Amino acid sequence: MNAPLAGRPRPVEERALDHPEIDRAFIGRLVREFYRRVRANHRLGPIFEGVIGRDWEPHLEKLTDFWSAVILKNGAYSGRPVPAHLKLKQVREEDFDIWLGIFRQTAADLCEPDVAKVFVQRAERIAQSLKLAMFFRLPMAQPRED
Ligand code: HEM
Protein backbone atom coordinates (compact mmCIF):
# COMPACT_ATOMS: atom_id res chain seq x y z
CA MET A 1 0.00 0.00 0.00
CA ASN A 2 1.30 3.45 -0.78
CA ALA A 3 1.84 5.49 2.34
CA PRO A 4 -0.01 8.80 2.17
CA LEU A 5 2.28 11.80 1.77
CA ALA A 6 0.88 13.38 4.91
CA GLY A 7 2.92 16.27 6.23
CA ARG A 8 5.06 16.65 3.13
CA PRO A 9 4.69 19.71 0.95
CA ARG A 10 2.85 18.91 -2.25
CA PRO A 11 4.88 19.40 -5.41
CA VAL A 12 3.63 22.48 -7.21
CA GLU A 13 1.70 21.28 -10.21
CA GLU A 14 2.35 23.21 -13.39
CA ARG A 15 -0.59 23.46 -15.72
CA ALA A 16 -0.86 24.03 -19.43
CA LEU A 17 -1.15 27.73 -20.14
CA ASP A 18 -4.59 28.25 -21.64
CA HIS A 19 -4.39 31.42 -23.68
CA PRO A 20 -5.83 31.91 -27.18
CA GLU A 21 -2.65 33.41 -28.66
CA ILE A 22 -0.11 31.06 -27.14
CA ASP A 23 0.30 28.15 -29.52
CA ARG A 24 3.27 26.43 -31.16
CA ALA A 25 3.54 29.17 -33.80
CA PHE A 26 3.82 31.89 -31.14
CA ILE A 27 6.33 29.85 -29.15
CA GLY A 28 8.37 29.34 -32.33
CA ARG A 29 8.58 33.13 -32.81
CA LEU A 30 9.63 33.63 -29.20
CA VAL A 31 12.29 30.90 -29.44
CA ARG A 32 13.69 32.36 -32.67
CA GLU A 33 13.88 35.89 -31.27
CA PHE A 34 15.46 34.63 -28.06
CA TYR A 35 18.21 32.72 -29.91
CA ARG A 36 18.76 35.64 -32.29
CA ARG A 37 19.63 37.71 -29.21
CA VAL A 38 21.66 34.89 -27.63
CA ARG A 39 23.74 34.58 -30.80
CA ALA A 40 24.42 38.32 -30.72
CA ASN A 41 25.62 38.16 -27.10
CA HIS A 42 29.41 38.33 -26.86
CA ARG A 43 29.65 35.72 -24.10
CA LEU A 44 26.89 33.22 -25.04
CA GLY A 45 27.06 33.58 -28.83
CA PRO A 46 30.42 31.81 -29.28
CA ILE A 47 29.42 28.98 -26.90
CA PHE A 48 26.34 28.21 -29.00
CA GLU A 49 28.08 28.70 -32.33
CA GLY A 50 30.82 26.30 -31.23
CA VAL A 51 28.33 23.50 -30.58
CA ILE A 52 25.55 24.20 -33.08
CA GLY A 53 27.59 25.53 -35.98
CA ARG A 54 25.89 26.94 -39.05
CA ASP A 55 22.63 25.01 -39.24
CA TRP A 56 20.42 26.36 -36.48
CA GLU A 57 17.15 25.00 -37.84
CA PRO A 58 17.21 21.63 -35.97
CA HIS A 59 18.06 23.38 -32.67
CA LEU A 60 15.31 25.98 -33.14
CA GLU A 61 12.73 23.29 -33.93
CA LYS A 62 13.84 21.19 -30.95
CA LEU A 63 13.65 24.19 -28.64
CA THR A 64 10.21 25.07 -30.00
CA ASP A 65 9.11 21.52 -29.10
CA PHE A 66 10.74 21.88 -25.70
CA TRP A 67 8.98 25.17 -24.89
CA SER A 68 5.69 23.84 -26.27
CA ALA A 69 5.98 20.92 -23.85
CA VAL A 70 6.89 23.25 -20.96
CA ILE A 71 4.13 25.80 -21.62
CA LEU A 72 1.35 23.83 -23.33
CA LYS A 73 2.12 20.47 -21.64
CA ASN A 74 1.63 18.76 -24.99
CA GLY A 75 4.44 16.20 -24.69
CA ALA A 76 6.15 17.55 -27.83
CA TYR A 77 9.67 17.11 -26.38
CA SER A 78 11.17 13.91 -25.08
CA GLY A 79 14.89 14.79 -24.97
CA ARG A 80 17.25 14.99 -22.02
CA PRO A 81 18.48 18.53 -21.32
CA VAL A 82 20.79 17.62 -18.42
CA PRO A 83 23.33 15.49 -20.37
CA ALA A 84 23.22 18.04 -23.22
CA HIS A 85 24.42 20.73 -20.78
CA LEU A 86 26.77 18.58 -18.69
CA LYS A 87 29.07 18.21 -21.68
CA LEU A 88 29.37 22.03 -22.11
CA LYS A 89 32.54 22.47 -20.07
CA GLN A 90 33.02 26.10 -21.09
CA VAL A 91 29.74 27.23 -19.47
CA ARG A 92 30.07 29.01 -16.12
CA GLU A 93 27.39 29.40 -13.47
CA GLU A 94 27.19 33.18 -14.10
CA ASP A 95 26.35 32.50 -17.75
CA PHE A 96 22.89 31.48 -16.56
CA ASP A 97 22.30 35.07 -15.38
CA ILE A 98 23.04 36.30 -18.89
CA TRP A 99 20.80 33.59 -20.40
CA LEU A 100 17.93 34.47 -18.02
CA GLY A 101 18.39 38.21 -18.59
CA ILE A 102 17.99 37.75 -22.34
CA PHE A 103 15.05 35.40 -21.82
CA ARG A 104 13.25 37.84 -19.49
CA GLN A 105 13.75 40.73 -21.90
CA THR A 106 12.57 38.71 -24.91
CA ALA A 107 9.48 37.49 -23.05
CA ALA A 108 8.71 41.06 -21.89
CA ASP A 109 9.06 42.36 -25.45
CA LEU A 110 6.93 39.68 -27.12
CA CYS A 111 4.32 38.61 -24.54
CA GLU A 112 1.73 40.34 -22.45
CA PRO A 113 2.82 40.55 -18.81
CA ASP A 114 0.79 37.59 -17.48
CA VAL A 115 2.13 35.34 -20.20
CA ALA A 116 5.71 36.60 -19.82
CA LYS A 117 5.49 35.76 -16.13
CA VAL A 118 4.64 32.11 -16.85
CA PHE A 119 7.50 31.73 -19.35
CA VAL A 120 9.98 33.38 -17.00
CA GLN A 121 8.95 31.40 -13.91
CA ARG A 122 9.33 28.13 -15.79
CA ALA A 123 12.65 29.20 -17.32
CA GLU A 124 13.96 30.12 -13.86
CA ARG A 125 12.91 26.78 -12.40
CA ILE A 126 14.56 24.79 -15.21
CA ALA A 127 17.68 26.97 -15.12
CA GLN A 128 17.94 26.29 -11.40
CA SER A 129 17.77 22.53 -11.88
CA LEU A 130 20.30 22.64 -14.75
CA LYS A 131 22.65 24.69 -12.59
CA LEU A 132 22.33 22.18 -9.75
CA ALA A 133 23.14 19.34 -12.14
CA MET A 134 26.13 21.20 -13.62
CA PHE A 135 27.72 22.98 -10.67
CA PHE A 136 26.51 21.67 -7.31
CA ARG A 137 29.18 19.79 -5.42
CA LEU A 138 29.06 18.86 -1.77
CA PRO A 139 32.04 20.36 0.02
CA MET A 140 34.78 17.76 0.59
CA ALA A 141 34.90 16.40 4.11
CA GLN A 142 37.75 18.08 5.99
CA PRO A 143 40.06 15.83 8.01
CA ARG A 144 39.43 16.22 11.73
CA GLU A 145 42.16 17.98 13.63
CA ASP A 146 41.74 16.19 16.99
C1 HEM B 1 24.11 29.65 -19.84
C2 HEM B 1 23.06 28.90 -20.04
C3 HEM B 1 22.91 27.92 -21.19
C4 HEM B 1 23.78 27.61 -22.20
C5 HEM B 1 25.16 28.19 -22.48
C6 HEM B 1 23.13 26.59 -23.01
C7 HEM B 1 23.68 26.02 -24.14
C8 HEM B 1 23.10 25.01 -24.87
C9 HEM B 1 23.72 24.37 -26.02
C10 HEM B 1 25.08 24.74 -26.61
C11 HEM B 1 22.87 23.41 -26.43
C12 HEM B 1 23.08 22.45 -27.61
C13 HEM B 1 23.60 21.13 -27.09
C14 HEM B 1 23.74 20.12 -28.22
O1 HEM B 1 22.99 20.19 -29.20
O2 HEM B 1 24.59 19.24 -28.09
C15 HEM B 1 21.71 23.44 -25.56
C16 HEM B 1 20.64 22.61 -25.68
C17 HEM B 1 19.47 22.76 -24.97
N1 HEM B 1 19.20 23.72 -24.02
FE1 HEM B 1 20.54 24.99 -23.24
N2 HEM B 1 21.89 26.33 -22.48
C18 HEM B 1 21.72 27.12 -21.38
C19 HEM B 1 20.60 27.18 -20.57
C20 HEM B 1 19.41 26.55 -20.84
C21 HEM B 1 18.19 26.72 -20.09
C22 HEM B 1 18.05 27.63 -18.87
C23 HEM B 1 17.26 25.91 -20.68
C24 HEM B 1 15.80 25.72 -20.33
C25 HEM B 1 15.07 26.61 -19.68
C26 HEM B 1 17.90 25.22 -21.79
C27 HEM B 1 17.28 24.29 -22.61
C28 HEM B 1 17.93 23.54 -23.57
C29 HEM B 1 17.33 22.41 -24.25
C30 HEM B 1 15.92 21.86 -24.06
C31 HEM B 1 18.30 21.91 -25.12
C32 HEM B 1 18.18 20.71 -26.07
C33 HEM B 1 18.67 19.44 -25.36
C34 HEM B 1 18.50 18.23 -26.26
O3 HEM B 1 19.41 17.98 -27.06
O4 HEM B 1 17.44 17.58 -26.18
N3 HEM B 1 19.19 25.65 -21.86
N4 HEM B 1 21.88 24.43 -24.62
mmCIF file of C-alpha atoms and ligand atoms in Angstrom:
data_model
loop_
_atom_site.group_PDB
_atom_site.id
_atom_site.type_symbol
_atom_site.label_atom_id
_atom_site.label_comp_id
_atom_site.label_asym_id
_atom_site.label_seq_id
_atom_site.Cartn_x
_atom_site.Cartn_y
_atom_site.Cartn_z
ATOM 1 C CA MET A 1 0.000 0.000 0.000
ATOM 2 C CA ASN A 2 1.302 3.452 -0.782
ATOM 3 C CA ALA A 3 1.839 5.490 2.338
ATOM 4 C CA PRO A 4 -0.013 8.800 2.170
ATOM 5 C CA LEU A 5 2.283 11.795 1.766
ATOM 6 C CA ALA A 6 0.884 13.385 4.912
ATOM 7 C CA GLY A 7 2.916 16.273 6.227
ATOM 8 C CA ARG A 8 5.060 16.646 3.133
ATOM 9 C CA PRO A 9 4.687 19.705 0.953
ATOM 10 C CA ARG A 10 2.847 18.909 -2.247
ATOM 11 C CA PRO A 11 4.878 19.401 -5.410
ATOM 12 C CA VAL A 12 3.635 22.480 -7.210
ATOM 13 C CA GLU A 13 1.698 21.281 -10.209
ATOM 14 C CA GLU A 14 2.351 23.207 -13.391
ATOM 15 C CA ARG A 15 -0.592 23.460 -15.720
ATOM 16 C CA ALA A 16 -0.864 24.026 -19.429
ATOM 17 C CA LEU A 17 -1.150 27.729 -20.141
ATOM 18 C CA ASP A 18 -4.591 28.248 -21.636
ATOM 19 C CA HIS A 19 -4.395 31.425 -23.683
ATOM 20 C CA PRO A 20 -5.835 31.914 -27.181
ATOM 21 C CA GLU A 21 -2.650 33.411 -28.662
ATOM 22 C CA ILE A 22 -0.106 31.056 -27.141
ATOM 23 C CA ASP A 23 0.303 28.148 -29.517
ATOM 24 C CA ARG A 24 3.273 26.432 -31.158
ATOM 25 C CA ALA A 25 3.540 29.170 -33.800
ATOM 26 C CA PHE A 26 3.815 31.887 -31.140
ATOM 27 C CA ILE A 27 6.331 29.848 -29.153
ATOM 28 C CA GLY A 28 8.368 29.342 -32.331
ATOM 29 C CA ARG A 29 8.578 33.135 -32.813
ATOM 30 C CA LEU A 30 9.630 33.632 -29.199
ATOM 31 C CA VAL A 31 12.291 30.903 -29.445
ATOM 32 C CA ARG A 32 13.694 32.363 -32.672
ATOM 33 C CA GLU A 33 13.878 35.890 -31.274
ATOM 34 C CA PHE A 34 15.460 34.627 -28.056
ATOM 35 C CA TYR A 35 18.207 32.718 -29.905
ATOM 36 C CA ARG A 36 18.761 35.638 -32.287
ATOM 37 C CA ARG A 37 19.629 37.707 -29.210
ATOM 38 C CA VAL A 38 21.659 34.892 -27.626
ATOM 39 C CA ARG A 39 23.741 34.575 -30.795
ATOM 40 C CA ALA A 40 24.424 38.317 -30.718
ATOM 41 C CA ASN A 41 25.615 38.161 -27.101
ATOM 42 C CA HIS A 42 29.413 38.332 -26.861
ATOM 43 C CA ARG A 43 29.647 35.718 -24.105
ATOM 44 C CA LEU A 44 26.889 33.221 -25.040
ATOM 45 C CA GLY A 45 27.056 33.584 -28.825
ATOM 46 C CA PRO A 46 30.415 31.814 -29.281
ATOM 47 C CA ILE A 47 29.419 28.985 -26.904
ATOM 48 C CA PHE A 48 26.341 28.206 -28.996
ATOM 49 C CA GLU A 49 28.079 28.701 -32.334
ATOM 50 C CA GLY A 50 30.818 26.300 -31.231
ATOM 51 C CA VAL A 51 28.325 23.502 -30.584
ATOM 52 C CA ILE A 52 25.549 24.196 -33.082
ATOM 53 C CA GLY A 53 27.592 25.528 -35.983
ATOM 54 C CA ARG A 54 25.890 26.940 -39.055
ATOM 55 C CA ASP A 55 22.633 25.010 -39.238
ATOM 56 C CA TRP A 56 20.420 26.360 -36.482
ATOM 57 C CA GLU A 57 17.154 24.998 -37.836
ATOM 58 C CA PRO A 58 17.208 21.625 -35.968
ATOM 59 C CA HIS A 59 18.061 23.376 -32.666
ATOM 60 C CA LEU A 60 15.315 25.978 -33.138
ATOM 61 C CA GLU A 61 12.731 23.292 -33.933
ATOM 62 C CA LYS A 62 13.844 21.189 -30.952
ATOM 63 C CA LEU A 63 13.648 24.191 -28.636
ATOM 64 C CA THR A 64 10.209 25.066 -29.995
ATOM 65 C CA ASP A 65 9.109 21.517 -29.101
ATOM 66 C CA PHE A 66 10.739 21.879 -25.697
ATOM 67 C CA TRP A 67 8.981 25.167 -24.887
ATOM 68 C CA SER A 68 5.692 23.838 -26.267
ATOM 69 C CA ALA A 69 5.984 20.919 -23.845
ATOM 70 C CA VAL A 70 6.891 23.255 -20.964
ATOM 71 C CA ILE A 71 4.132 25.796 -21.620
ATOM 72 C CA LEU A 72 1.353 23.833 -23.326
ATOM 73 C CA LYS A 73 2.115 20.474 -21.643
ATOM 74 C CA ASN A 74 1.630 18.764 -24.993
ATOM 75 C CA GLY A 75 4.436 16.203 -24.690
ATOM 76 C CA ALA A 76 6.151 17.552 -27.827
ATOM 77 C CA TYR A 77 9.674 17.114 -26.383
ATOM 78 C CA SER A 78 11.175 13.912 -25.082
ATOM 79 C CA GLY A 79 14.895 14.791 -24.968
ATOM 80 C CA ARG A 80 17.246 14.991 -22.015
ATOM 81 C CA PRO A 81 18.481 18.528 -21.316
ATOM 82 C CA VAL A 82 20.788 17.621 -18.419
ATOM 83 C CA PRO A 83 23.326 15.493 -20.369
ATOM 84 C CA ALA A 84 23.222 18.041 -23.218
ATOM 85 C CA HIS A 85 24.417 20.726 -20.784
ATOM 86 C CA LEU A 86 26.771 18.582 -18.690
ATOM 87 C CA LYS A 87 29.069 18.209 -21.677
ATOM 88 C CA LEU A 88 29.365 22.028 -22.105
ATOM 89 C CA LYS A 89 32.538 22.471 -20.072
ATOM 90 C CA GLN A 90 33.022 26.100 -21.090
ATOM 91 C CA VAL A 91 29.742 27.230 -19.466
ATOM 92 C CA ARG A 92 30.069 29.013 -16.124
ATOM 93 C CA GLU A 93 27.393 29.403 -13.470
ATOM 94 C CA GLU A 94 27.191 33.180 -14.097
ATOM 95 C CA ASP A 95 26.346 32.495 -17.748
ATOM 96 C CA PHE A 96 22.892 31.480 -16.563
ATOM 97 C CA ASP A 97 22.298 35.067 -15.376
ATOM 98 C CA ILE A 98 23.039 36.298 -18.886
ATOM 99 C CA TRP A 99 20.797 33.595 -20.396
ATOM 100 C CA LEU A 100 17.935 34.469 -18.022
ATOM 101 C CA GLY A 101 18.395 38.211 -18.592
ATOM 102 C CA ILE A 102 17.995 37.753 -22.341
ATOM 103 C CA PHE A 103 15.053 35.403 -21.821
ATOM 104 C CA ARG A 104 13.252 37.843 -19.486
ATOM 105 C CA GLN A 105 13.750 40.731 -21.902
ATOM 106 C CA THR A 106 12.572 38.711 -24.906
ATOM 107 C CA ALA A 107 9.477 37.488 -23.046
ATOM 108 C CA ALA A 108 8.706 41.057 -21.889
ATOM 109 C CA ASP A 109 9.059 42.361 -25.449
ATOM 110 C CA LEU A 110 6.932 39.681 -27.120
ATOM 111 C CA CYS A 111 4.323 38.612 -24.540
ATOM 112 C CA GLU A 112 1.734 40.338 -22.451
ATOM 113 C CA PRO A 113 2.817 40.552 -18.810
ATOM 114 C CA ASP A 114 0.787 37.590 -17.480
ATOM 115 C CA VAL A 115 2.126 35.335 -20.200
ATOM 116 C CA ALA A 116 5.707 36.601 -19.823
ATOM 117 C CA LYS A 117 5.491 35.761 -16.128
ATOM 118 C CA VAL A 118 4.642 32.110 -16.855
ATOM 119 C CA PHE A 119 7.504 31.733 -19.355
ATOM 120 C CA VAL A 120 9.984 33.381 -17.001
ATOM 121 C CA GLN A 121 8.955 31.399 -13.913
ATOM 122 C CA ARG A 122 9.333 28.134 -15.793
ATOM 123 C CA ALA A 123 12.655 29.198 -17.321
ATOM 124 C CA GLU A 124 13.960 30.125 -13.856
ATOM 125 C CA ARG A 125 12.911 26.777 -12.403
ATOM 126 C CA ILE A 126 14.557 24.790 -15.212
ATOM 127 C CA ALA A 127 17.683 26.972 -15.123
ATOM 128 C CA GLN A 128 17.944 26.287 -11.402
ATOM 129 C CA SER A 129 17.775 22.526 -11.876
ATOM 130 C CA LEU A 130 20.299 22.639 -14.752
ATOM 131 C CA LYS A 131 22.650 24.686 -12.586
ATOM 132 C CA LEU A 132 22.329 22.178 -9.747
ATOM 133 C CA ALA A 133 23.143 19.340 -12.136
ATOM 134 C CA MET A 134 26.128 21.199 -13.621
ATOM 135 C CA PHE A 135 27.716 22.981 -10.673
ATOM 136 C CA PHE A 136 26.511 21.671 -7.312
ATOM 137 C CA ARG A 137 29.176 19.785 -5.419
ATOM 138 C CA LEU A 138 29.057 18.857 -1.768
ATOM 139 C CA PRO A 139 32.043 20.356 0.018
ATOM 140 C CA MET A 140 34.779 17.764 0.587
ATOM 141 C CA ALA A 141 34.904 16.401 4.107
ATOM 142 C CA GLN A 142 37.754 18.080 5.990
ATOM 143 C CA PRO A 143 40.056 15.831 8.014
ATOM 144 C CA ARG A 144 39.434 16.218 11.733
ATOM 145 C CA GLU A 145 42.159 17.983 13.626
ATOM 146 C CA ASP A 146 41.738 16.188 16.986
HETATM 147 C C1 HEM B 1 24.115 29.653 -19.843
HETATM 148 C C2 HEM B 1 23.064 28.900 -20.039
HETATM 149 C C3 HEM B 1 22.909 27.919 -21.188
HETATM 150 C C4 HEM B 1 23.782 27.610 -22.196
HETATM 151 C C5 HEM B 1 25.164 28.186 -22.484
HETATM 152 C C6 HEM B 1 23.132 26.593 -23.010
HETATM 153 C C7 HEM B 1 23.678 26.023 -24.137
HETATM 154 C C8 HEM B 1 23.100 25.010 -24.865
HETATM 155 C C9 HEM B 1 23.716 24.373 -26.016
HETATM 156 C C10 HEM B 1 25.076 24.743 -26.609
HETATM 157 C C11 HEM B 1 22.870 23.405 -26.425
HETATM 158 C C12 HEM B 1 23.078 22.453 -27.610
HETATM 159 C C13 HEM B 1 23.605 21.131 -27.089
HETATM 160 C C14 HEM B 1 23.736 20.124 -28.220
HETATM 161 O O1 HEM B 1 22.992 20.188 -29.199
HETATM 162 O O2 HEM B 1 24.590 19.236 -28.090
HETATM 163 C C15 HEM B 1 21.713 23.441 -25.561
HETATM 164 C C16 HEM B 1 20.636 22.607 -25.675
HETATM 165 C C17 HEM B 1 19.474 22.764 -24.974
HETATM 166 N N1 HEM B 1 19.197 23.724 -24.015
HETATM 167 FE FE1 HEM B 1 20.543 24.990 -23.240
HETATM 168 N N2 HEM B 1 21.893 26.325 -22.480
HETATM 169 C C18 HEM B 1 21.717 27.119 -21.377
HETATM 170 C C19 HEM B 1 20.599 27.184 -20.575
HETATM 171 C C20 HEM B 1 19.410 26.549 -20.842
HETATM 172 C C21 HEM B 1 18.193 26.717 -20.092
HETATM 173 C C22 HEM B 1 18.045 27.630 -18.869
HETATM 174 C C23 HEM B 1 17.255 25.914 -20.684
HETATM 175 C C24 HEM B 1 15.805 25.720 -20.331
HETATM 176 C C25 HEM B 1 15.067 26.609 -19.676
HETATM 177 C C26 HEM B 1 17.902 25.225 -21.791
HETATM 178 C C27 HEM B 1 17.284 24.294 -22.614
HETATM 179 C C28 HEM B 1 17.927 23.542 -23.568
HETATM 180 C C29 HEM B 1 17.327 22.411 -24.247
HETATM 181 C C30 HEM B 1 15.924 21.862 -24.058
HETATM 182 C C31 HEM B 1 18.303 21.907 -25.123
HETATM 183 C C32 HEM B 1 18.176 20.711 -26.069
HETATM 184 C C33 HEM B 1 18.665 19.441 -25.356
HETATM 185 C C34 HEM B 1 18.503 18.230 -26.257
HETATM 186 O O3 HEM B 1 19.406 17.979 -27.062
HETATM 187 O O4 HEM B 1 17.436 17.580 -26.185
HETATM 188 N N3 HEM B 1 19.193 25.651 -21.862
HETATM 189 N N4 HEM B 1 21.884 24.427 -24.618
#
